[in-house]
PDB file of C-alpha atoms in Angstrom:
ATOM      1  CA  MET A   1      70.524-180.511  85.274  1.00 91.00           C
ATOM      2  CA  ILE A   2      70.751-177.232  87.208  1.00 95.00           C
ATOM      3  CA  LEU A   3      69.077-176.211  90.451  1.00 94.00           C
ATOM      4  CA  GLY A   4      69.345-173.686  93.229  1.00 93.00           C
ATOM      5  CA  LYS A   5      67.980-171.513  95.974  1.00 93.00           C
ATOM      6  CA  VAL A   6      68.096-167.724  95.482  1.00 93.00           C
ATOM      7  CA  SER A   7      67.849-165.033  98.123  1.00 90.00           C
ATOM      8  CA  PHE A   8      69.436-161.588  98.074  1.00 86.00           C
ATOM      9  CA  ASN A   9      67.955-160.355 101.365  1.00 78.00           C
ATOM     10  CA  THR A  10      68.344-163.236 103.812  1.00 59.00           C
ATOM     11  CA  VAL A  11      71.204-165.296 105.149  1.00 56.00           C
ATOM     12  CA  ASP A  12      71.272-168.448 103.046  1.00 53.00           C
ATOM     13  CA  ASP A  13      71.203-171.859 104.637  1.00 55.00           C
ATOM     14  CA  ARG A  14      71.593-174.739 102.222  1.00 51.00           C
ATOM     15  CA  SER A  15      71.808-177.395 104.925  1.00 51.00           C
ATOM     16  CA  SER A  16      68.145-178.427 104.617  1.00 56.00           C
ATOM     17  CA  PHE A  17      67.843-178.101 100.845  1.00 63.00           C
ATOM     18  CA  PHE A  18      70.883-179.582  99.194  1.00 63.00           C
ATOM     19  CA  PRO A  19      71.346-182.978 100.869  1.00 58.00           C
ATOM     20  CA  GLU A  20      67.920-184.004  99.568  1.00 61.00           C
ATOM     21  CA  VAL A  21      68.038-182.639  96.032  1.00 67.00           C
ATOM     22  CA  THR A  22      71.690-183.418  95.249  1.00 66.00           C
ATOM     23  CA  TRP A  23      71.640-187.035  96.377  1.00 67.00           C
ATOM     24  CA  VAL A  24      73.062-189.420  93.761  1.00 69.00           C
ATOM     25  CA  PRO A  25      71.559-192.956  93.734  1.00 68.00           C
ATOM     26  CA  PRO A  26      73.860-195.963  94.282  1.00 72.00           C
ATOM     27  CA  GLY A  27      75.298-197.252  91.045  1.00 73.00           C
ATOM     28  CA  GLU A  28      75.332-193.778  89.476  1.00 76.00           C
ATOM     29  CA  GLN A  29      78.816-192.754  90.623  1.00 78.00           C
ATOM     30  CA  HIS A  30      79.553-191.326  87.169  1.00 83.00           C
ATOM     31  CA  ILE A  31      77.221-188.451  88.149  1.00 87.00           C
ATOM     32  CA  SER A  32      78.579-185.691  90.379  1.00 87.00           C
ATOM     33  CA  PHE A  33      77.096-182.501  91.796  1.00 89.00           C
ATOM     34  CA  ASN A  34      79.100-179.278  91.471  1.00 90.00           C
ATOM     35  CA  LEU A  35      78.237-176.568  93.981  1.00 89.00           C
ATOM     36  CA  VAL A  36      78.031-172.957  92.776  1.00 92.00           C
ATOM     37  CA  GLN A  37      77.772-170.003  95.163  1.00 90.00           C
ATOM     38  CA  GLY A  38      76.759-166.581  93.897  1.00 90.00           C
ATOM     39  CA  THR A  39      75.628-163.352  95.540  1.00 90.00           C
ATOM     40  CA  GLY A  40      72.074-164.628  95.832  1.00 91.00           C
ATOM     41  CA  LEU A  41      72.488-168.183  94.580  1.00 92.00           C
ATOM     42  CA  THR A  42      73.344-171.351  96.391  1.00 90.00           C
ATOM     43  CA  GLY A  43      73.008-173.962  93.690  1.00 92.00           C
ATOM     44  CA  GLY A  44      74.869-175.923  91.111  1.00 93.00           C
ATOM     45  CA  TYR A  45      74.716-178.515  88.384  1.00 93.00           C
ATOM     46  CA  PHE A  46      74.907-182.260  87.909  1.00 91.00           C
ATOM     47  CA  GLN A  47      77.628-183.525  85.605  1.00 90.00           C
ATOM     48  CA  SER A  48      78.015-186.989  84.060  1.00 88.00           C
ATOM     49  CA  ALA A  49      81.452-188.389  83.275  1.00 87.00           C
ATOM     50  CA  ARG A  50      79.834-190.315  80.411  1.00 88.00           C
ATOM     51  CA  LEU A  51      78.968-187.131  78.520  1.00 88.00           C
ATOM     52  CA  PRO A  52      81.453-184.949  76.589  1.00 88.00           C
ATOM     53  CA  TYR A  53      80.788-181.845  78.691  1.00 90.00           C
ATOM     54  CA  THR A  54      83.153-179.900  80.948  1.00 90.00           C
ATOM     55  CA  ASN A  55      82.452-177.404  83.730  1.00 92.00           C
ATOM     56  CA  LYS A  56      82.539-174.482  81.284  1.00 94.00           C
ATOM     57  CA  ASP A  57      79.559-175.964  79.432  1.00 94.00           C
ATOM     58  CA  TYR A  58      77.409-175.542  82.552  1.00 95.00           C
ATOM     59  CA  PHE A  59      78.770-172.535  84.422  1.00 96.00           C
ATOM     60  CA  TYR A  60      80.269-169.082  83.838  1.00 96.00           C
ATOM     61  CA  SER A  61      80.956-166.233  86.236  1.00 95.00           C
ATOM     62  CA  ASP A  62      82.525-162.793  85.816  1.00 94.00           C
ATOM     63  CA  PRO A  63      82.916-161.165  89.276  1.00 93.00           C
ATOM     64  CA  GLU A  64      84.061-157.868  87.752  1.00 93.00           C
ATOM     65  CA  LYS A  65      80.839-157.488  85.780  1.00 94.00           C
ATOM     66  CA  GLY A  66      78.796-159.140  88.528  1.00 94.00           C
ATOM     67  CA  ILE A  67      77.182-161.748  86.288  1.00 96.00           C
ATOM     68  CA  LEU A  68      76.762-165.492  86.773  1.00 97.00           C
ATOM     69  CA  VAL A  69      75.198-168.065  84.425  1.00 97.00           C
ATOM     70  CA  LEU A  70      74.093-171.664  84.935  1.00 97.00           C
ATOM     71  CA  LEU A  71      73.065-173.509  81.766  1.00 97.00           C
ATOM     72  CA  SER A  72      71.346-176.824  81.154  1.00 95.00           C
ATOM     73  CA  GLY A  73      71.239-177.532  77.434  1.00 94.00           C
ATOM     74  CA  SER A  74      72.814-176.022  74.337  1.00 92.00           C
ATOM     75  CA  VAL A  75      72.660-172.983  72.063  1.00 93.00           C
ATOM     76  CA  TYR A  76      72.721-174.216  68.461  1.00 92.00           C
ATOM     77  CA  ASN A  77      73.251-170.905  66.688  1.00 89.00           C
ATOM     78  CA  ALA A  78      76.187-169.693  68.775  1.00 89.00           C
ATOM     79  CA  ALA A  79      78.160-169.037  65.577  1.00 85.00           C
ATOM     80  CA  ASP A  80      75.701-166.249  64.705  1.00 86.00           C
ATOM     81  CA  PHE A  81      77.036-164.210  67.619  1.00 88.00           C
ATOM     82  CA  GLU A  82      80.786-164.669  67.165  1.00 81.00           C
ATOM     83  CA  ILE A  83      82.734-161.458  67.711  1.00 73.00           C
ATOM     84  CA  ARG A  84      85.399-162.410  65.177  1.00 61.00           C
ATOM     85  CA  GLU A  85      86.450-165.589  63.450  1.00 55.00           C
ATOM     86  CA  ASP A  86      89.993-165.572  64.822  1.00 53.00           C
ATOM     87  CA  GLN A  87      89.086-165.557  68.511  1.00 55.00           C
ATOM     88  CA  ALA A  88      92.050-166.756  70.557  1.00 53.00           C
ATOM     89  CA  LYS A  89      89.787-168.476  73.053  1.00 65.00           C
ATOM     90  CA  ALA A  90      86.593-170.324  72.208  1.00 78.00           C
ATOM     91  CA  GLU A  91      83.566-168.844  73.972  1.00 88.00           C
ATOM     92  CA  SER A  92      81.468-171.299  75.979  1.00 93.00           C
ATOM     93  CA  HIS A  93      77.688-171.152  75.734  1.00 95.00           C
ATOM     94  CA  PRO A  94      77.258-169.804  79.317  1.00 96.00           C
ATOM     95  CA  GLU A  95      79.856-167.117  78.536  1.00 95.00           C
ATOM     96  CA  LEU A  96      78.030-166.251  75.317  1.00 95.00           C
ATOM     97  CA  ILE A  97      74.747-165.932  77.234  1.00 96.00           C
ATOM     98  CA  ALA A  98      76.390-163.566  79.739  1.00 96.00           C
ATOM     99  CA  ARG A  99      77.801-161.395  76.953  1.00 95.00           C
ATOM    100  CA  LEU A 100      74.513-161.206  75.060  1.00 96.00           C
ATOM    101  CA  PHE A 101      72.600-160.309  78.233  1.00 96.00           C
ATOM    102  CA  LEU A 102      75.017-157.460  79.000  1.00 95.00           C
ATOM    103  CA  GLN A 103      74.805-156.202  75.405  1.00 94.00           C
ATOM    104  CA  ARG A 104      71.092-156.625  74.692  1.00 95.00           C
ATOM    105  CA  GLY A 105      69.302-156.876  78.019  1.00 94.00           C
ATOM    106  CA  PRO A 106      66.870-159.508  79.347  1.00 95.00           C
ATOM    107  CA  GLU A 107      65.188-160.187  75.985  1.00 94.00           C
ATOM    108  CA  PHE A 108      68.427-161.317  74.319  1.00 95.00           C
ATOM    109  CA  VAL A 109      66.907-164.812  74.458  1.00 96.00           C
ATOM    110  CA  ARG A 110      64.603-164.025  71.527  1.00 94.00           C
ATOM    111  CA  ASP A 111      67.509-164.540  69.114  1.00 92.00           C
ATOM    112  CA  LEU A 112      68.750-167.847  70.547  1.00 94.00           C
ATOM    113  CA  ASN A 113      68.086-171.162  68.837  1.00 92.00           C
ATOM    114  CA  GLY A 114      68.494-174.101  71.181  1.00 93.00           C
ATOM    115  CA  ASP A 115      67.185-176.391  73.871  1.00 94.00           C
ATOM    116  CA  PHE A 116      68.012-174.742  77.183  1.00 96.00           C
ATOM    117  CA  SER A 117      67.150-173.760  80.718  1.00 97.00           C
ATOM    118  CA  ILE A 118      69.137-170.827  82.082  1.00 97.00           C
ATOM    119  CA  TYR A 119      69.708-169.249  85.476  1.00 98.00           C
ATOM    120  CA  LEU A 120      71.288-165.806  85.234  1.00 97.00           C
ATOM    121  CA  GLU A 121      72.256-163.587  88.179  1.00 96.00           C
ATOM    122  CA  VAL A 122      73.150-159.888  88.095  1.00 96.00           C
ATOM    123  CA  ALA A 123      74.807-159.282  91.459  1.00 93.00           C
ATOM    124  CA  PRO A 124      75.082-155.442  91.446  1.00 93.00           C
ATOM    125  CA  LYS A 125      71.317-155.120  90.898  1.00 94.00           C
ATOM    126  CA  LYS A 126      70.386-158.122  93.076  1.00 93.00           C
ATOM    127  CA  GLU A 127      68.401-159.592  90.206  1.00 95.00           C
ATOM    128  CA  ALA A 128      67.970-163.150  88.965  1.00 96.00           C
ATOM    129  CA  TYR A 129      66.450-164.520  85.770  1.00 98.00           C
ATOM    130  CA  LEU A 130      65.185-167.937  84.690  1.00 98.00           C
ATOM    131  CA  TYR A 131      64.826-168.677  80.972  1.00 98.00           C
ATOM    132  CA  ARG A 132      63.170-171.624  79.226  1.00 97.00           C
ATOM    133  CA  ASP A 133      63.693-172.297  75.514  1.00 96.00           C
ATOM    134  CA  HIS A 134      61.108-171.366  72.911  1.00 95.00           C
ATOM    135  CA  ALA A 135      59.580-174.826  72.455  1.00 92.00           C
ATOM    136  CA  GLY A 136      60.023-176.003  76.057  1.00 93.00           C
ATOM    137  CA  ILE A 137      62.316-178.924  75.216  1.00 93.00           C
ATOM    138  CA  SER A 138      64.251-178.341  78.430  1.00 94.00           C
ATOM    139  CA  PRO A 139      62.097-178.461  81.601  1.00 95.00           C
ATOM    140  CA  LEU A 140      62.281-175.783  84.304  1.00 96.00           C
ATOM    141  CA  ALA A 141      60.272-175.361  87.514  1.00 96.00           C
ATOM    142  CA  PHE A 142      60.299-172.846  90.360  1.00 96.00           C
ATOM    143  CA  ALA A 143      58.791-172.172  93.771  1.00 94.00           C
ATOM    144  CA  GLU A 144      58.705-169.334  96.302  1.00 92.00           C
ATOM    145  CA  ASP A 145      59.209-170.067  99.989  1.00 88.00           C
ATOM    146  CA  ASP A 146      60.200-167.889 102.968  1.00 83.00           C
ATOM    147  CA  GLY A 147      61.466-165.049 100.795  1.00 85.00           C
ATOM    148  CA  SER A 148      63.582-167.301  98.571  1.00 90.00           C
ATOM    149  CA  LEU A 149      63.238-168.517  95.006  1.00 94.00           C
ATOM    150  CA  TYR A 150      63.863-172.204  94.309  1.00 94.00           C
ATOM    151  CA  PHE A 151      64.374-173.617  90.825  1.00 95.00           C
ATOM    152  CA  SER A 152      65.277-176.909  89.163  1.00 95.00           C
ATOM    153  CA  THR A 153      65.276-178.541  85.748  1.00 95.00           C
ATOM    154  CA  ASP A 154      63.797-181.565  87.535  1.00 92.00           C
ATOM    155  CA  PRO A 155      60.215-180.431  88.296  1.00 92.00           C
ATOM    156  CA  THR A 156      59.314-183.727  89.970  1.00 90.00           C
ATOM    157  CA  GLY A 157      62.362-183.593  92.235  1.00 88.00           C
ATOM    158  CA  LEU A 158      61.552-180.035  93.298  1.00 91.00           C
ATOM    159  CA  ALA A 159      57.937-181.065  93.928  1.00 90.00           C
ATOM    160  CA  CYS A 160      59.161-183.949  96.099  1.00 88.00           C
ATOM    161  CA  TYR A 161      61.200-181.505  98.185  1.00 88.00           C
ATOM    162  CA  PHE A 162      58.114-179.375  98.895  1.00 88.00           C
ATOM    163  CA  SER A 163      55.673-182.278  99.158  1.00 85.00           C
ATOM    164  CA  GLY A 164      55.664-182.238 102.950  1.00 78.00           C
ATOM    165  CA  GLU A 165      54.490-178.634 103.199  1.00 72.00           C
ATOM    166  CA  SER A 166      52.399-178.085 100.072  1.00 71.00           C
ATOM    167  CA  GLU A 167      49.053-179.498  98.992  1.00 81.00           C
ATOM    168  CA  ILE A 168      48.919-182.181  96.321  1.00 81.00           C
ATOM    169  CA  ASP A 169      47.614-180.738  93.061  1.00 77.00           C
ATOM    170  CA  ASP A 170      44.686-183.011  92.191  1.00 79.00           C
ATOM    171  CA  GLU A 171      44.265-181.388  88.786  1.00 79.00           C
ATOM    172  CA  TYR A 172      47.812-182.414  87.818  1.00 78.00           C
ATOM    173  CA  LEU A 173      46.870-186.053  88.436  1.00 77.00           C
ATOM    174  CA  MET A 174      44.185-185.775  85.727  1.00 78.00           C
ATOM    175  CA  ASP A 175      46.808-185.245  83.028  1.00 77.00           C
ATOM    176  CA  SER A 176      46.180-188.693  81.511  1.00 78.00           C
ATOM    177  CA  PHE A 177      42.464-188.004  81.114  1.00 82.00           C
ATOM    178  CA  LYS A 178      42.185-184.385  79.973  1.00 79.00           C
ATOM    179  CA  TYR A 179      44.130-181.264  79.043  1.00 81.00           C
ATOM    180  CA  ILE A 180      45.523-179.415  82.066  1.00 76.00           C
ATOM    181  CA  ASP A 181      47.437-176.224  82.735  1.00 79.00           C
ATOM    182  CA  LEU A 182      51.021-177.006  81.688  1.00 83.00           C
ATOM    183  CA  ARG A 183      52.376-175.000  84.617  1.00 87.00           C
ATOM    184  CA  ARG A 184      51.106-177.589  87.096  1.00 86.00           C
ATOM    185  CA  THR A 185      53.303-180.064  89.010  1.00 87.00           C
ATOM    186  CA  PRO A 186      52.397-182.721  91.617  1.00 85.00           C
ATOM    187  CA  VAL A 187      52.294-180.051  94.364  1.00 90.00           C
ATOM    188  CA  LYS A 188      50.648-176.640  94.236  1.00 88.00           C
ATOM    189  CA  LYS A 189      53.659-174.655  95.456  1.00 90.00           C
ATOM    190  CA  VAL A 190      55.863-175.690  92.524  1.00 93.00           C
ATOM    191  CA  LYS A 191      55.110-174.354  89.031  1.00 95.00           C
ATOM    192  CA  LYS A 192      56.687-174.974  85.660  1.00 95.00           C
ATOM    193  CA  LEU A 193      57.930-172.005  83.668  1.00 96.00           C
ATOM    194  CA  LEU A 194      56.125-172.152  80.341  1.00 95.00           C
ATOM    195  CA  PRO A 195      58.021-172.450  77.025  1.00 95.00           C
ATOM    196  CA  GLY A 196      59.013-169.139  75.488  1.00 95.00           C
ATOM    197  CA  HIS A 197      58.907-167.353  78.872  1.00 97.00           C
ATOM    198  CA  PHE A 198      61.429-165.901  81.288  1.00 97.00           C
ATOM    199  CA  LEU A 199      61.130-165.108  84.985  1.00 97.00           C
ATOM    200  CA  HIS A 200      62.597-162.012  86.649  1.00 97.00           C
ATOM    201  CA  TYR A 201      63.191-162.162  90.409  1.00 96.00           C
ATOM    202  CA  THR A 202      64.149-159.135  92.542  1.00 93.00           C
ATOM    203  CA  ASP A 203      63.195-157.755  95.956  1.00 87.00           C
ATOM    204  CA  GLY A 204      61.355-160.991  96.673  1.00 87.00           C
ATOM    205  CA  ARG A 205      58.997-160.411  93.715  1.00 92.00           C
ATOM    206  CA  ILE A 206      58.489-162.531  90.607  1.00 94.00           C
ATOM    207  CA  ARG A 207      57.538-161.203  87.189  1.00 96.00           C
ATOM    208  CA  ILE A 208      57.067-163.559  84.239  1.00 96.00           C
ATOM    209  CA  THR A 209      57.381-162.341  80.638  1.00 96.00           C
ATOM    210  CA  ARG A 210      56.504-164.098  77.402  1.00 96.00           C
ATOM    211  CA  TYR A 211      59.300-163.504  74.906  1.00 96.00           C
ATOM    212  CA  TRP A 212      58.065-165.751  72.062  1.00 93.00           C
ATOM    213  CA  ASP A 213      54.510-166.274  70.833  1.00 90.00           C
ATOM    214  CA  PRO A 214      54.027-168.662  67.888  1.00 86.00           C
ATOM    215  CA  GLY A 215      50.397-167.555  67.739  1.00 84.00           C
ATOM    216  CA  LYS A 216      51.571-164.256  66.253  1.00 81.00           C
ATOM    217  CA  ILE A 217      53.190-165.975  63.280  1.00 79.00           C
ATOM    218  CA  ARG A 218      51.021-165.303  60.257  1.00 81.00           C
ATOM    219  CA  CYS A 219      50.576-167.432  57.138  1.00 83.00           C
ATOM    220  CA  ASP A 220      52.284-166.083  54.029  1.00 82.00           C
ATOM    221  CA  ARG A 221      49.721-166.898  51.357  1.00 83.00           C
ATOM    222  CA  SER A 222      51.896-165.370  48.637  1.00 86.00           C
ATOM    223  CA  LEU A 223      54.266-168.353  48.782  1.00 85.00           C
ATOM    224  CA  THR A 224      54.335-170.485  45.676  1.00 89.00           C
ATOM    225  CA  HIS A 225      54.559-174.270  45.953  1.00 89.00           C
ATOM    226  CA  ASP A 226      58.150-174.328  44.623  1.00 89.00           C
ATOM    227  CA  ARG A 227      59.286-171.524  46.929  1.00 89.00           C
ATOM    228  CA  MET A 228      57.666-173.232  49.895  1.00 89.00           C
ATOM    229  CA  LEU A 229      59.504-176.494  49.157  1.00 91.00           C
ATOM    230  CA  GLY A 230      62.781-174.615  48.680  1.00 89.00           C
ATOM    231  CA  GLU A 231      62.492-172.764  51.989  1.00 88.00           C
ATOM    232  CA  LEU A 232      61.433-175.933  53.794  1.00 90.00           C
ATOM    233  CA  LYS A 233      64.490-177.756  52.439  1.00 91.00           C
ATOM    234  CA  ALA A 234      66.774-174.882  53.497  1.00 90.00           C
ATOM    235  CA  LEU A 235      65.293-174.879  57.019  1.00 86.00           C
ATOM    236  CA  LEU A 236      65.735-178.647  57.316  1.00 90.00           C
ATOM    237  CA  ILE A 237      69.384-178.510  56.164  1.00 89.00           C
ATOM    238  CA  ASN A 238      70.066-175.655  58.590  1.00 83.00           C
ATOM    239  CA  ALA A 239      68.390-177.512  61.486  1.00 82.00           C
ATOM    240  CA  VAL A 240      70.579-180.569  60.885  1.00 85.00           C
ATOM    241  CA  HIS A 241      73.713-178.439  60.444  1.00 81.00           C
ATOM    242  CA  ILE A 242      73.400-176.434  63.677  1.00 74.00           C
ATOM    243  CA  ARG A 243      72.882-179.601  65.715  1.00 72.00           C
TER     244      ARG A 243
END
């Protein structure tokens, strides 16, 4: 789980935000919160001692290039982007994300295969990005308040934080009875980032871009039955392999 408060133009004060959202319940001492401070970010990630993950699986920063990455989740096709097979040092997924962003720009995410939520900060440009994976396996929510951007991979927790100053979203409560807008959360101020979208934040402004649209995938009616089964088998084997 990752979360944070982002502001490039105001003096940050985490005193009111972090004690509430980083509280660990009694009996869950195997979970710890690791604070990360960037140029605009005051945030961090939760880490469980019961999982085989280290700090490098969640966080990467290169002060010289002015880039910082927080990652919740995994990139399954990382091998597709290896620089060379004999790398002296294995590249973590957050480090890979930073490299691809610097090489390809904000839409590098199109080529990733994984379940992930990403926060990426470009300090020299005072820009921040939020990315949610193509299928929306990993949750990600955000809110704007007093010139700052808040985000969390726990939408309900972020909604609880803003519940005292934002209206309850009655439409969200109808989820069990009808289809609703998937961006909704229990409070109106907090919104979920939709699957296959990324958010760009700079100068106090938010712009959301759709980077993947399954509706544009067209049926290939030239496929024979045998070829279809062969390609389906290959996709299934590859999906198991990369995980």
